[in-house]
Amino acid sequence: MAGVTDIAAPFCWGILGVARINRSLVGPLRQGRHQLVAVASRSLDRARAYADAQGIPTAYGSYADLIADPAVDAVYIPLPNSMHVEWAVKAAAAGKHVLCEKPIALDATGIRQMQEAARTHGVVITEAFMYRHHPLVAKVTALAHDGTIGRLQGIRGTFSFPLDRPGDTRFDAGLGGGSLWDVGCYPVSFARTVAAARPLAVQGAAAWSEGDVDLSFFGQLHFPGNVFAQIHCSFESPFKTEVEVIGSEGRLLIRHPFKPEITETIEVQRGDEHTTVAVDGPPLYQGEVDDVAEAARTGRPPLVTLADSLDNTETLVALLEAARTGATVALPT
Ligand SMILES: NC(=O)c1ccc[n+]([C@@H]2O[C@H](COP(=O)([O-])OP(=O)(O)OC[C@H]3O[C@@H](n4cnc5c(N)ncnc54)[C@H](OP(=O)(O)O)[C@@H]3O)[C@@H](O)[C@H]2O)c1
């Protein structure tokens, strides 16, 4: 840990779990001053095989052993959703900075536990919303509020894909499964960011699996000032990601809102006029990795703060309650 305040010192990462998503992170976790020094699995054989295949120096047969390793400055947590809070808090208590996959928690209590752990142990804990690190969403937010499309009225966002892997943790209610937690968290996060507000209340409807996770979800968010959002997510529809921002005089269309390319495009329609705005950003997963190291070095907050994650989590919890009860659910004040 001693070297993390030195801009030239290596910033050393460990990964908890041999998850599929790791393939998107192993490159960024080795760029520049980042070093990927350890991986842990519930199975030592699996950790060793993965470490050998990826050229990672140290393999552990338990997550606890990895977070006890003094050579590790920060951990990346790609565990099933229900395990995020437990391991983020344990890693923080061991003095490690934490980049934790979305959704970082399944309730507000989990976020508060992480806030307390980050404060007590002086470490960074942040949710791995990689899209937030591309300037695309900041540009969309600026265009939504600078009069380009008139007065902001609403945001529509979709993230769907056909999930055809029986046994996937996303079908397991006990592990935090369901399409809203898995991919609906993105349009909710994007809409909150563009609205620059916390929803006042939500409505929702879902199709539930036999195992009681939502397979498809339709939600509506009410923001202050007559701004609304509609979100759709699903494990049952063809792949689609899109966000539309609707104003009184035009609209913005973003075709790759959650996985922006290095150069991404915003389509702007105002009356009969159609233009495009190009936005350049870093490779998708590099921004979130760099942000942890920079926040650790300088003491500044990470881009995605736990306060931001609290708003997202409370919105998602309220949407699920709305879909279960059929009621309009107000967010806690
Ligand atoms: N940001 C993105 O683009 C993105 C994309 C995909 C997924 N994600 C997020 O990343 C996380 C992992 O998703 P994934 O699809 O990569 O997961 P995955 O392939 O199912 O891997 C999860 C890992 O967690 C460990 N694990 C511990 N307890 C487990 C249990 N009871 N059941 C299953 N696995 C368990 C396993 O590692 P060991 O057996 O090695 O311990 C497993 O390999 C999720 O939170 C997801 O939302 C993010």
JSON list of C-alpha atoms in Angstrom, two decimals, residues 1-6 9 70 73:
[
{"chain": "A", "resi": 1, "resn": "MET", "atom": "CA", "xyz": [0.00, 0.00, 0.00]},
{"chain": "A", "resi": 2, "resn": "ALA", "atom": "CA", "xyz": [2.88, 2.38, 0.71]},
{"chain": "A", "resi": 3, "resn": "GLY", "atom": "CA", "xyz": [3.48, 3.10, -2.96]},
{"chain": "A", "resi": 4, "resn": "VAL", "atom": "CA", "xyz": [-0.06, 4.06, -3.93]},
{"chain": "A", "resi": 5, "resn": "THR", "atom": "CA", "xyz": [0.51, 7.79, -3.39]},
{"chain": "A", "resi": 6, "resn": "ASP", "atom": "CA", "xyz": [3.52, 7.74, -5.71]},
{"chain": "A", "resi": 9, "resn": "ALA", "atom": "CA", "xyz": [4.90, 3.22, -8.24]},
{"chain": "A", "resi": 70, "resn": "PRO", "atom": "CA", "xyz": [0.38, -7.34, 1.46]},
{"chain": "A", "resi": 73, "resn": "ASP", "atom": "CA", "xyz": [-3.15, -2.63, -3.28]}
]
